[in-house]
PDB file of C-alpha atoms and ligand atoms in Angstrom:
ATOM      1  CA  MET A   1     114.143-106.330  31.386  1.00  0.00           C
ATOM      2  CA  LYS A   2     112.503-109.766  31.565  1.00  0.00           C
ATOM      3  CA  THR A   3     114.578-112.687  33.530  1.00  0.00           C
ATOM      4  CA  LEU A   4     115.642-115.961  31.511  1.00  0.00           C
ATOM      5  CA  ILE A   5     112.680-117.544  33.544  1.00  0.00           C
ATOM      6  CA  GLU A   6     110.132-114.909  32.412  1.00  0.00           C
ATOM      7  CA  LEU A   7     111.335-115.098  28.781  1.00  0.00           C
ATOM      8  CA  THR A   8     111.194-118.991  28.974  1.00  0.00           C
ATOM      9  CA  ASN A   9     107.831-119.109  30.226  1.00  0.00           C
ATOM     10  CA  ARG A  10     106.270-116.593  27.524  1.00  0.00           C
ATOM     11  CA  PHE A  11     108.339-117.734  24.311  1.00  0.00           C
ATOM     12  CA  ALA A  12     109.965-121.167  24.627  1.00  0.00           C
ATOM     13  CA  MET A  13     108.711-123.848  22.508  1.00  0.00           C
ATOM     14  CA  GLU A  14     110.092-127.323  22.786  1.00  0.00           C
ATOM     15  CA  GLY A  15     112.775-128.126  20.337  1.00  0.00           C
ATOM     16  CA  GLN A  16     111.995-124.942  18.575  1.00  0.00           C
ATOM     17  CA  VAL A  17     112.380-121.919  20.783  1.00  0.00           C
ATOM     18  CA  SER A  18     115.091-121.828  23.906  1.00  0.00           C
ATOM     19  CA  PHE A  19     116.865-119.451  25.776  1.00  0.00           C
ATOM     20  CA  TYR A  20     120.162-119.611  27.635  1.00  0.00           C
ATOM     21  CA  LYS A  21     123.049-117.451  29.027  1.00  0.00           C
ATOM     22  CA  LYS A  22     126.121-116.758  27.505  1.00  0.00           C
ATOM     23  CA  GLN A  23     128.589-115.480  30.196  1.00  0.00           C
ATOM     24  CA  GLU A  24     126.137-112.313  31.507  1.00  0.00           C
ATOM     25  CA  LEU A  25     123.689-112.061  28.457  1.00  0.00           C
ATOM     26  CA  ASP A  26     120.390-113.558  27.771  1.00  0.00           C
ATOM     27  CA  ILE A  27     120.334-115.548  24.445  1.00  0.00           C
ATOM     28  CA  ILE A  28     117.438-116.646  22.417  1.00  0.00           C
ATOM     29  CA  GLN A  29     118.052-119.890  20.376  1.00  0.00           C
ATOM     30  CA  ILE A  30     115.797-120.820  17.287  1.00  0.00           C
ATOM     31  CA  THR A  31     115.733-124.258  15.709  1.00  0.00           C
ATOM     32  CA  ASN A  32     113.797-125.718  12.953  1.00  0.00           C
ATOM     33  CA  LYS A  33     113.713-127.551   9.940  1.00  0.00           C
ATOM     34  CA  HIS A  34     116.033-125.310   7.922  1.00  0.00           C
ATOM     35  CA  ALA A  35     118.613-124.012  10.415  1.00  0.00           C
ATOM     36  CA  GLN A  36     119.592-122.976  13.969  1.00  0.00           C
ATOM     37  CA  MET A  37     120.330-119.439  14.918  1.00  0.00           C
ATOM     38  CA  ASP A  38     121.152-117.700  18.076  1.00  0.00           C
ATOM     39  CA  LEU A  39     120.435-114.129  18.806  1.00  0.00           C
ATOM     40  CA  SER A  40     121.611-111.791  21.852  1.00  0.00           C
ATOM     41  CA  LEU A  41     118.904-109.600  23.235  1.00  0.00           C
ATOM     42  CA  TYR A  42     121.763-107.282  24.359  1.00  0.00           C
ATOM     43  CA  GLY A  43     122.511-105.555  21.218  1.00  0.00           C
ATOM     44  CA  ALA A  44     119.627-107.556  19.242  1.00  0.00           C
ATOM     45  CA  GLN A  45     122.941-109.039  17.761  1.00  0.00           C
ATOM     46  CA  VAL A  46     122.633-112.276  15.652  1.00  0.00           C
ATOM     47  CA  LEU A  47     125.431-114.593  16.721  1.00  0.00           C
ATOM     48  CA  SER A  48     125.576-117.282  14.536  1.00  0.00           C
ATOM     49  CA  PHE A  49     123.151-118.913  11.714  1.00  0.00           C
ATOM     50  CA  ILE A  50     123.733-122.478  10.817  1.00  0.00           C
ATOM     51  CA  PRO A  51     121.585-123.945   8.125  1.00  0.00           C
ATOM     52  CA  ASN A  52     121.046-127.422   8.304  1.00  0.00           C
ATOM     53  CA  ASN A  53     124.027-129.865   7.669  1.00  0.00           C
ATOM     54  CA  GLU A  54     126.264-126.641   7.163  1.00  0.00           C
ATOM     55  CA  GLU A  55     128.652-124.623   9.067  1.00  0.00           C
ATOM     56  CA  ASP A  56     128.083-121.500  10.848  1.00  0.00           C
ATOM     57  CA  LEU A  57     127.983-118.975   8.023  1.00  0.00           C
ATOM     58  CA  LEU A  58     128.629-116.181  10.674  1.00  0.00           C
ATOM     59  CA  TRP A  59     131.925-115.610  12.683  1.00  0.00           C
ATOM     60  CA  MET A  60     132.050-115.085  16.020  1.00  0.00           C
ATOM     61  CA  SER A  61     135.524-114.336  18.130  1.00  0.00           C
ATOM     62  CA  SER A  62     136.410-116.776  20.430  1.00  0.00           C
ATOM     63  CA  LEU A  63     137.612-114.083  22.755  1.00  0.00           C
ATOM     64  CA  SER A  64     134.491-112.049  22.742  1.00  0.00           C
ATOM     65  CA  GLU A  65     133.019-110.920  26.153  1.00  0.00           C
ATOM     66  CA  PHE A  66     129.468-111.177  26.411  1.00  0.00           C
ATOM     67  CA  LYS A  67     128.280-108.444  29.089  1.00  0.00           C
ATOM     68  CA  GLN A  68     126.796-105.175  29.232  1.00  0.00           C
ATOM     69  CA  GLY A  69     128.974-102.408  28.245  1.00  0.00           C
ATOM     70  CA  LYS A  70     130.844-104.172  25.706  1.00  0.00           C
ATOM     71  CA  ALA A  71     130.340-104.609  22.079  1.00  0.00           C
ATOM     72  CA  ILE A  72     130.151-108.484  20.973  1.00  0.00           C
ATOM     73  CA  ARG A  73     132.733-109.243  18.400  1.00  0.00           C
ATOM     74  CA  GLY A  74     130.954-110.967  15.808  1.00  0.00           C
ATOM     75  CA  GLY A  75     127.641-111.971  14.217  1.00  0.00           C
ATOM     76  CA  ILE A  76     125.649-109.147  13.262  1.00  0.00           C
ATOM     77  CA  PRO A  77     126.265-106.146  15.228  1.00  0.00           C
ATOM     78  CA  LEU A  78     123.692-103.200  14.603  1.00  0.00           C
ATOM     79  CA  CYS A  79     125.337 -99.718  14.282  1.00  0.00           C
ATOM     80  CA  PHE A  80     122.707 -97.185  14.948  1.00  0.00           C
ATOM     81  CA  PRO A  81     121.850 -94.280  15.231  1.00  0.00           C
ATOM     82  CA  TRP A  82     125.531 -93.570  13.578  1.00  0.00           C
ATOM     83  CA  PHE A  83     128.167 -95.709  11.803  1.00  0.00           C
ATOM     84  CA  GLY A  84     131.631 -95.363  12.880  1.00  0.00           C
ATOM     85  CA  PRO A  85     132.811 -92.651  15.478  1.00  0.00           C
ATOM     86  CA  HIS A  86     130.274 -90.088  16.337  1.00  0.00           C
ATOM     87  CA  ASP A  87     130.727 -87.078  13.963  1.00  0.00           C
ATOM     88  CA  SER A  88     131.053 -84.425  16.748  1.00  0.00           C
ATOM     89  CA  ASP A  89     131.616 -85.956  19.976  1.00  0.00           C
ATOM     90  CA  ASP A  90     134.368 -88.563  20.464  1.00  0.00           C
ATOM     91  CA  SER A  91     133.292 -89.507  23.707  1.00  0.00           C
ATOM     92  CA  LEU A  92     130.179 -91.275  22.571  1.00  0.00           C
ATOM     93  CA  PRO A  93     130.368 -95.049  21.613  1.00  0.00           C
ATOM     94  CA  GLN A  94     131.615 -96.032  18.073  1.00  0.00           C
ATOM     95  CA  HIS A  95     128.706 -97.000  16.029  1.00  0.00           C
ATOM     96  CA  GLY A  96     126.165 -95.823  18.308  1.00  0.00           C
ATOM     97  CA  PHE A  97     124.202 -97.234  21.133  1.00  0.00           C
ATOM     98  CA  ALA A  98     121.885 -99.957  19.725  1.00  0.00           C
ATOM     99  CA  ARG A  99     124.644-102.683  19.994  1.00  0.00           C
ATOM    100  CA  LEU A 100     124.999-101.705  23.769  1.00  0.00           C
ATOM    101  CA  SER A 101     121.365-101.900  24.597  1.00  0.00           C
ATOM    102  CA  VAL A 102     119.213-104.503  25.994  1.00  0.00           C
ATOM    103  CA  TRP A 103     116.298-104.790  23.358  1.00  0.00           C
ATOM    104  CA  ASN A 104     112.861-105.993  24.243  1.00  0.00           C
ATOM    105  CA  LEU A 105     111.779-109.439  22.679  1.00  0.00           C
ATOM    106  CA  GLU A 106     108.483-108.623  21.444  1.00  0.00           C
ATOM    107  CA  GLU A 107     107.523-111.700  19.444  1.00  0.00           C
ATOM    108  CA  VAL A 108     108.482-115.232  18.189  1.00  0.00           C
ATOM    109  CA  LYS A 109     106.045-116.420  15.166  1.00  0.00           C
ATOM    110  CA  GLN A 110     106.217-119.601  13.158  1.00  0.00           C
ATOM    111  CA  LEU A 111     105.900-118.506   9.590  1.00  0.00           C
ATOM    112  CA  GLU A 112     104.493-120.735   6.718  1.00  0.00           C
ATOM    113  CA  ASP A 113     107.069-123.177   5.246  1.00  0.00           C
ATOM    114  CA  ASP A 114     108.346-123.702   8.793  1.00  0.00           C
ATOM    115  CA  ARG A 115     110.471-120.404   8.825  1.00  0.00           C
ATOM    116  CA  THR A 116     110.493-118.625  12.427  1.00  0.00           C
ATOM    117  CA  SER A 117     110.520-114.858  12.988  1.00  0.00           C
ATOM    118  CA  VAL A 118     111.879-113.194  15.926  1.00  0.00           C
ATOM    119  CA  THR A 119     111.198-109.472  16.650  1.00  0.00           C
ATOM    120  CA  LEU A 120     113.111-107.265  19.202  1.00  0.00           C
ATOM    121  CA  THR A 121     112.381-103.518  19.795  1.00  0.00           C
ATOM    122  CA  ILE A 122     113.935-100.545  21.262  1.00  0.00           C
ATOM    123  CA  GLN A 123     112.449 -97.296  22.005  1.00  0.00           C
ATOM    124  CA  SER A 124     113.877 -93.819  22.955  1.00  0.00           C
ATOM    125  CA  SER A 125     114.171 -93.285  26.999  1.00  0.00           C
ATOM    126  CA  PRO A 126     116.160 -91.246  29.219  1.00  0.00           C
ATOM    127  CA  ASP A 127     119.017 -93.597  28.476  1.00  0.00           C
ATOM    128  CA  THR A 128     119.163 -93.521  24.912  1.00  0.00           C
ATOM    129  CA  LYS A 129     118.473 -89.567  24.905  1.00  0.00           C
ATOM    130  CA  LYS A 130     121.986 -89.230  26.901  1.00  0.00           C
ATOM    131  CA  TYR A 131     123.441 -90.178  23.573  1.00  0.00           C
ATOM    132  CA  TRP A 132     120.982 -89.000  20.869  1.00  0.00           C
ATOM    133  CA  PRO A 133     118.056 -86.642  21.678  1.00  0.00           C
ATOM    134  CA  HIS A 134     115.222 -88.038  19.404  1.00  0.00           C
ATOM    135  CA  GLU A 135     112.068 -89.834  19.837  1.00  0.00           C
ATOM    136  CA  PHE A 136     112.334 -93.167  17.924  1.00  0.00           C
ATOM    137  CA  TYR A 137     111.070 -96.547  17.964  1.00  0.00           C
ATOM    138  CA  ALA A 138     113.372 -99.303  16.108  1.00  0.00           C
ATOM    139  CA  GLU A 139     112.359-102.798  15.226  1.00  0.00           C
ATOM    140  CA  LEU A 140     114.707-105.683  14.477  1.00  0.00           C
ATOM    141  CA  THR A 141     113.035-108.804  12.729  1.00  0.00           C
ATOM    142  CA  VAL A 142     115.170-111.818  12.053  1.00  0.00           C
ATOM    143  CA  ILE A 143     113.532-114.417   9.791  1.00  0.00           C
ATOM    144  CA  VAL A 144     115.157-117.926  10.045  1.00  0.00           C
ATOM    145  CA  GLY A 145     114.857-120.295   7.128  1.00  0.00           C
ATOM    146  CA  LYS A 146     117.152-121.491   4.643  1.00  0.00           C
ATOM    147  CA  GLU A 147     118.279-117.966   4.371  1.00  0.00           C
ATOM    148  CA  LEU A 148     118.649-115.438   7.274  1.00  0.00           C
ATOM    149  CA  GLU A 149     117.121-112.288   6.817  1.00  0.00           C
ATOM    150  CA  VAL A 150     117.703-109.419   8.897  1.00  0.00           C
ATOM    151  CA  ASN A 151     115.632-106.183   8.821  1.00  0.00           C
ATOM    152  CA  LEU A 152     115.993-103.050  10.939  1.00  0.00           C
ATOM    153  CA  THR A 153     113.147-100.645  10.857  1.00  0.00           C
ATOM    154  CA  VAL A 154     113.598 -97.224  12.295  1.00  0.00           C
ATOM    155  CA  ASN A 155     110.379 -95.199  13.160  1.00  0.00           C
ATOM    156  CA  ASN A 156     110.295 -91.422  14.013  1.00  0.00           C
ATOM    157  CA  THR A 157     107.945 -90.916  17.004  1.00  0.00           C
ATOM    158  CA  ASP A 158     109.363 -87.421  17.406  1.00  0.00           C
ATOM    159  CA  SER A 159     107.683 -84.220  16.445  1.00  0.00           C
ATOM    160  CA  ASP A 160     110.726 -83.077  14.506  1.00  0.00           C
ATOM    161  CA  SER A 161     112.732 -84.817  11.542  1.00  0.00           C
ATOM    162  CA  PHE A 162     115.851 -86.820  12.495  1.00  0.00           C
ATOM    163  CA  LYS A 163     118.845 -88.021  10.665  1.00  0.00           C
ATOM    164  CA  TYR A 164     120.605 -91.112  11.492  1.00  0.00           C
ATOM    165  CA  THR A 165     123.531 -93.527   9.946  1.00  0.00           C
ATOM    166  CA  SER A 166     123.596 -97.293  10.419  1.00  0.00           C
ATOM    167  CA  ALA A 167     124.975-100.382   9.202  1.00  0.00           C
ATOM    168  CA  LEU A 168     124.105-104.007   9.516  1.00  0.00           C
ATOM    169  CA  HIS A 169     128.004-105.012  10.468  1.00  0.00           C
ATOM    170  CA  THR A 170     127.900-108.612   9.205  1.00  0.00           C
ATOM    171  CA  TYR A 171     130.747-110.749  10.095  1.00  0.00           C
ATOM    172  CA  LEU A 172     130.810-113.783   7.287  1.00  0.00           C
ATOM    173  CA  ALA A 173     132.918-116.720   8.320  1.00  0.00           C
ATOM    174  CA  VAL A 174     135.637-117.959   5.637  1.00  0.00           C
ATOM    175  CA  GLY A 175     137.724-121.037   5.971  1.00  0.00           C
ATOM    176  CA  ASP A 176     140.543-119.079   4.969  1.00  0.00           C
ATOM    177  CA  ILE A 177     140.547-115.442   3.522  1.00  0.00           C
ATOM    178  CA  ASN A 178     143.599-116.181   1.117  1.00  0.00           C
ATOM    179  CA  ASN A 179     141.381-118.338  -0.816  1.00  0.00           C
ATOM    180  CA  ALA A 180     137.952-116.181  -0.437  1.00  0.00           C
ATOM    181  CA  LYS A 181     137.071-113.502  -3.159  1.00  0.00           C
ATOM    182  CA  ILE A 182     134.242-111.113  -3.105  1.00  0.00           C
ATOM    183  CA  GLU A 183     132.210-110.775  -6.258  1.00  0.00           C
ATOM    184  CA  GLY A 184     129.589-107.954  -6.767  1.00  0.00           C
ATOM    185  CA  LEU A 185     131.655-104.628  -6.563  1.00  0.00           C
ATOM    186  CA  LYS A 186     133.281-104.225  -9.827  1.00  0.00           C
ATOM    187  CA  ASN A 187     133.037-100.831 -11.303  1.00  0.00           C
ATOM    188  CA  THR A 188     131.852 -99.263  -8.185  1.00  0.00           C
ATOM    189  CA  GLU A 189     133.434 -96.178  -6.350  1.00  0.00           C
ATOM    190  CA  TYR A 190     134.611 -96.487  -2.971  1.00  0.00           C
ATOM    191  CA  TYR A 191     136.359 -94.560  -0.376  1.00  0.00           C
ATOM    192  CA  TRP A 192     139.094 -96.120   1.800  1.00  0.00           C
ATOM    193  CA  GLY A 193     138.518 -95.881   5.560  1.00  0.00           C
ATOM    194  CA  PHE A 194     138.362 -92.155   6.301  1.00  0.00           C
ATOM    195  CA  GLU A 195     140.190 -90.964   3.114  1.00  0.00           C
ATOM    196  CA  ASP A 196     138.298 -88.430   1.138  1.00  0.00           C
ATOM    197  CA  THR A 197     139.483 -89.809  -2.251  1.00  0.00           C
ATOM    198  CA  ILE A 198     137.271 -91.727  -4.409  1.00  0.00           C
ATOM    199  CA  GLN A 199     138.656 -94.875  -5.902  1.00  0.00           C
ATOM    200  CA  LYS A 200     137.107 -97.165  -8.220  1.00  0.00           C
ATOM    201  CA  GLN A 201     137.339-101.003  -8.094  1.00  0.00           C
ATOM    202  CA  ASP A 202     138.019-102.328 -11.584  1.00  0.00           C
ATOM    203  CA  ASP A 203     138.248-106.035 -10.849  1.00  0.00           C
ATOM    204  CA  GLU A 204     135.416-108.579 -11.210  1.00  0.00           C
ATOM    205  CA  LEU A 205     136.716-109.984  -7.629  1.00  0.00           C
ATOM    206  CA  LEU A 206     138.174-108.526  -4.755  1.00  0.00           C
ATOM    207  CA  SER A 207     140.866-110.544  -2.741  1.00  0.00           C
ATOM    208  CA  ILE A 208     141.751-109.574   0.580  1.00  0.00           C
ATOM    209  CA  THR A 209     145.340-109.473   1.006  1.00  0.00           C
ATOM    210  CA  LYS A 210     145.916-106.533   3.332  1.00  0.00           C
ATOM    211  CA  GLU A 211     143.843-104.449   5.710  1.00  0.00           C
ATOM    212  CA  GLU A 212     140.515-103.330   3.732  1.00  0.00           C
ATOM    213  CA  ASN A 213     138.091-100.649   4.857  1.00  0.00           C
ATOM    214  CA  ARG A 214     136.302 -99.960   1.879  1.00  0.00           C
ATOM    215  CA  ARG A 215     133.072 -98.173   1.689  1.00  0.00           C
ATOM    216  CA  TYR A 216     131.346 -98.634  -1.442  1.00  0.00           C
ATOM    217  CA  ILE A 217     128.982 -96.059  -2.631  1.00  0.00           C
ATOM    218  CA  ASN A 218     125.790 -96.372  -4.951  1.00  0.00           C
ATOM    219  CA  THR A 219     125.466-100.155  -4.693  1.00  0.00           C
ATOM    220  CA  SER A 220     122.752-102.152  -3.913  1.00  0.00           C
ATOM    221  CA  ASN A 221     124.068-105.157  -5.509  1.00  0.00           C
ATOM    222  CA  THR A 222     124.198-108.524  -3.970  1.00  0.00           C
ATOM    223  CA  CYS A 223     127.876-109.690  -2.853  1.00  0.00           C
ATOM    224  CA  PHE A 224     129.098-113.258  -3.279  1.00  0.00           C
ATOM    225  CA  ILE A 225     132.105-114.523  -1.014  1.00  0.00           C
ATOM    226  CA  GLN A 226     133.364-117.125  -3.354  1.00  0.00           C
ATOM    227  CA  ASN A 227     135.294-119.893  -1.529  1.00  0.00           C
ATOM    228  CA  SER A 228     133.827-118.903   1.857  1.00  0.00           C
ATOM    229  CA  LEU A 229     133.620-122.131   3.526  1.00  0.00           C
ATOM    230  CA  ASN A 230     134.448-125.745   1.951  1.00  0.00           C
ATOM    231  CA  ASN A 231     134.419-124.197  -1.538  1.00  0.00           C
ATOM    232  CA  LYS A 232     131.062-122.885  -1.092  1.00  0.00           C
ATOM    233  CA  THR A 233     129.423-119.559  -2.098  1.00  0.00           C
ATOM    234  CA  THR A 234     128.019-117.078   0.728  1.00  0.00           C
ATOM    235  CA  ALA A 235     125.678-114.410  -0.712  1.00  0.00           C
ATOM    236  CA  ILE A 236     124.848-111.230   1.043  1.00  0.00           C
ATOM    237  CA  ASP A 237     121.619-109.505  -0.372  1.00  0.00           C
ATOM    238  CA  LYS A 238     120.581-106.277   0.926  1.00  0.00           C
ATOM    239  CA  LYS A 239     117.738-103.660   0.498  1.00  0.00           C
ATOM    240  CA  GLY A 240     117.277-100.144   1.708  1.00  0.00           C
ATOM    241  CA  SER A 241     121.066 -99.409   1.846  1.00  0.00           C
ATOM    242  CA  ASN A 242     123.293 -97.837  -0.912  1.00  0.00           C
ATOM    243  CA  VAL A 243     126.749 -98.397   0.697  1.00  0.00           C
ATOM    244  CA  THR A 244     128.452-101.416   1.101  1.00  0.00           C
ATOM    245  CA  VAL A 245     131.314-101.862   3.553  1.00  0.00           C
ATOM    246  CA  VAL A 246     133.999-104.413   3.155  1.00  0.00           C
ATOM    247  CA  TRP A 247     136.204-104.492   6.117  1.00  0.00           C
ATOM    248  CA  ASN A 248     138.918-106.875   7.235  1.00  0.00           C
ATOM    249  CA  PRO A 249     141.558-105.636  10.050  1.00  0.00           C
ATOM    250  CA  TRP A 250     144.357-107.885   9.031  1.00  0.00           C
ATOM    251  CA  GLN A 251     147.274-109.102  11.086  1.00  0.00           C
ATOM    252  CA  GLU A 252     148.576-105.580  12.478  1.00  0.00           C
ATOM    253  CA  THR A 253     145.036-104.287  13.621  1.00  0.00           C
ATOM    254  CA  CYS A 254     144.460-107.534  14.981  1.00  0.00           C
ATOM    255  CA  LEU A 255     147.314-107.779  17.215  1.00  0.00           C
ATOM    256  CA  GLN A 256     145.688-104.433  18.843  1.00  0.00           C
ATOM    257  CA  MET A 257     142.237-105.737  19.154  1.00  0.00           C
ATOM    258  CA  LYS A 258     141.746-107.293  22.739  1.00  0.00           C
ATOM    259  CA  ASP A 259     138.800-109.402  21.692  1.00  0.00           C
ATOM    260  CA  VAL A 260     139.995-111.287  18.628  1.00  0.00           C
ATOM    261  CA  GLU A 261     142.974-113.763  18.493  1.00  0.00           C
ATOM    262  CA  ASN A 262     146.051-112.534  16.549  1.00  0.00           C
ATOM    263  CA  GLU A 263     145.134-114.753  13.785  1.00  0.00           C
ATOM    264  CA  ALA A 264     141.233-114.098  13.624  1.00  0.00           C
ATOM    265  CA  TYR A 265     141.632-112.066  10.313  1.00  0.00           C
ATOM    266  CA  LYS A 266     142.203-115.171   8.422  1.00  0.00           C
ATOM    267  CA  SER A 267     138.753-116.447   9.381  1.00  0.00           C
ATOM    268  CA  PHE A 268     136.160-113.644   8.541  1.00  0.00           C
ATOM    269  CA  VAL A 269     135.309-110.660   6.371  1.00  0.00           C
ATOM    270  CA  CYS A 270     132.725-108.150   7.223  1.00  0.00           C
ATOM    271  CA  VAL A 271     130.219-107.325   4.390  1.00  0.00           C
ATOM    272  CA  GLU A 272     128.097-104.471   5.741  1.00  0.00           C
ATOM    273  CA  ALA A 273     124.633-103.023   4.261  1.00  0.00           C
ATOM    274  CA  ALA A 274     125.175 -99.461   5.402  1.00  0.00           C
ATOM    275  CA  ASN A 275     123.491 -96.049   5.206  1.00  0.00           C
ATOM    276  CA  TYR A 276     126.396 -93.784   5.432  1.00  0.00           C
ATOM    277  CA  TYR A 277     127.810 -90.336   3.568  1.00  0.00           C
ATOM    278  CA  TYR A 278     125.217 -89.185   1.109  1.00  0.00           C
ATOM    279  CA  ASP A 279     122.923 -92.183   1.905  1.00  0.00           C
ATOM    280  CA  TYR A 280     122.113 -91.026   5.503  1.00  0.00           C
ATOM    281  CA  ILE A 281     118.401 -91.469   6.421  1.00  0.00           C
ATOM    282  CA  VAL A 282     116.376 -88.476   7.140  1.00  0.00           C
ATOM    283  CA  LEU A 283     112.970 -89.347   8.493  1.00  0.00           C
ATOM    284  CA  LYS A 284     109.976 -86.950   8.984  1.00  0.00           C
ATOM    285  CA  PRO A 285     107.622 -87.481  11.945  1.00  0.00           C
ATOM    286  CA  GLY A 286     105.878 -90.707  11.265  1.00  0.00           C
ATOM    287  CA  GLU A 287     107.897 -92.007   8.651  1.00  0.00           C
ATOM    288  CA  SER A 288     110.325 -95.232   9.090  1.00  0.00           C
ATOM    289  CA  HIS A 289     112.940 -96.789   6.872  1.00  0.00           C
ATOM    290  CA  THR A 290     114.121-100.266   6.868  1.00  0.00           C
ATOM    291  CA  THR A 291     117.503-101.503   6.358  1.00  0.00           C
ATOM    292  CA  SER A 292     117.733-105.292   5.316  1.00  0.00           C
ATOM    293  CA  THR A 293     120.257-107.991   4.778  1.00  0.00           C
ATOM    294  CA  LYS A 294     119.872-111.605   3.626  1.00  0.00           C
ATOM    295  CA  ILE A 295     122.557-114.154   4.364  1.00  0.00           C
ATOM    296  CA  ARG A 296     122.253-117.365   2.454  1.00  0.00           C
ATOM    297  CA  LEU A 297     124.544-120.290   0.532  1.00  0.00           C
ATOM    298  CA  LYS A 298     124.443-119.782  -3.072  1.00  0.00           C
TER     299      LYS A 298
HETATM  300  O1  LIG B 301     132.965-101.225   9.422  1.00  0.00           O
HETATM  301  C1  LIG B 301     134.160-101.132   9.646  1.00  0.00           C
HETATM  302  C2  LIG B 301     134.627-100.443  10.694  1.00  0.00           C
HETATM  303  O2  LIG B 301     133.814 -99.156  10.994  1.00  0.00           O
HETATM  304  C3  LIG B 301     136.230-100.165  10.873  1.00  0.00           C
HETATM  305  O3  LIG B 301     136.641 -99.012  10.822  1.00  0.00           O
HETATM  306  C4  LIG B 301     136.354-100.950  12.061  1.00  0.00           C
HETATM  307  O4  LIG B 301     136.645 -99.935  13.299  1.00  0.00           O
HETATM  308  C5  LIG B 301     135.216-101.792  12.588  1.00  0.00           C
HETATM  309  O5  LIG B 301     134.158-101.043  11.706  1.00  0.00           O
HETATM  310  C6  LIG B 301     134.999-102.311  13.724  1.00  0.00           C
HETATM  311  O6  LIG B 301     134.525-101.643  14.722  1.00  0.00           O
HETATM  312  P1  LIG B 301     134.305-101.638  16.452  1.00  0.00           P
HETATM  313  O7  LIG B 301     134.018-100.602  16.893  1.00  0.00           O
HETATM  314  O8  LIG B 301     133.274-102.982  16.512  1.00  0.00           O
HETATM  315  O9  LIG B 301     135.555-102.415  16.667  1.00  0.00           O
END
């Protein structure tokens, strides 16, 4: 693991690429003509994305801890190599180990049109094998422009096939959850939490008025959060994922969560590009899969 000084010496560019510590974690900050983006090397987790003259499109808990061993509450946590609880061993961490691992900063690159790309990697090691026995190499590429693009690519470097589930667990900021409406999931089937009965959304728009944990299947649609911030609409595109999770803990669950304020549920909703249920990914040796999401103002 490189120190902040080593990272600065290697990657910093005045006014464009800088590093700072947030509590115990190393953060890279990208600033370009389009936006500002902060990303934690721990978890390869985007923390904020602020297009020029706009508010942060992502939500971060004011009570989140920024230290190893804890998941950061907000931004875009990476769930890999499993989404949710482990399917056979409760002692393993919820949502896998990717968000609990320090990733390696591989490259910071200026792209055409003044966009900036940041690539972080992680690969199998004795540490990851305590959780998951496979050889793999994963890459997270984040492109900062007017839109924020996040691509998680997993490569199978093992001599056997493996299977994984995953999610880009994006926390979107909303001014007031009571006014926000999600478009893009009409006529889409979903499971609620861990229930095994399928339901279908008939409505054009989803309003969040209680705890929601909907796992929509067979959908690659773009979702729009109408009236997310200041009457604006945030769009969430995705690729390489056929499950979309919409999660808001609502009041009662928030009261039980130590790392969020009691009223936090009013200011975010998660819309997640997931690979789950029948959409789990199987990779043969040498194969790879990319799950992507793009966050933008409509
Ligand atoms: O994506 C929804 C979900 O799986 C919920 O069930 C809820 O537990 C949430 O993720 C947050 O999980 P976390 O482990 O970050 O508290």
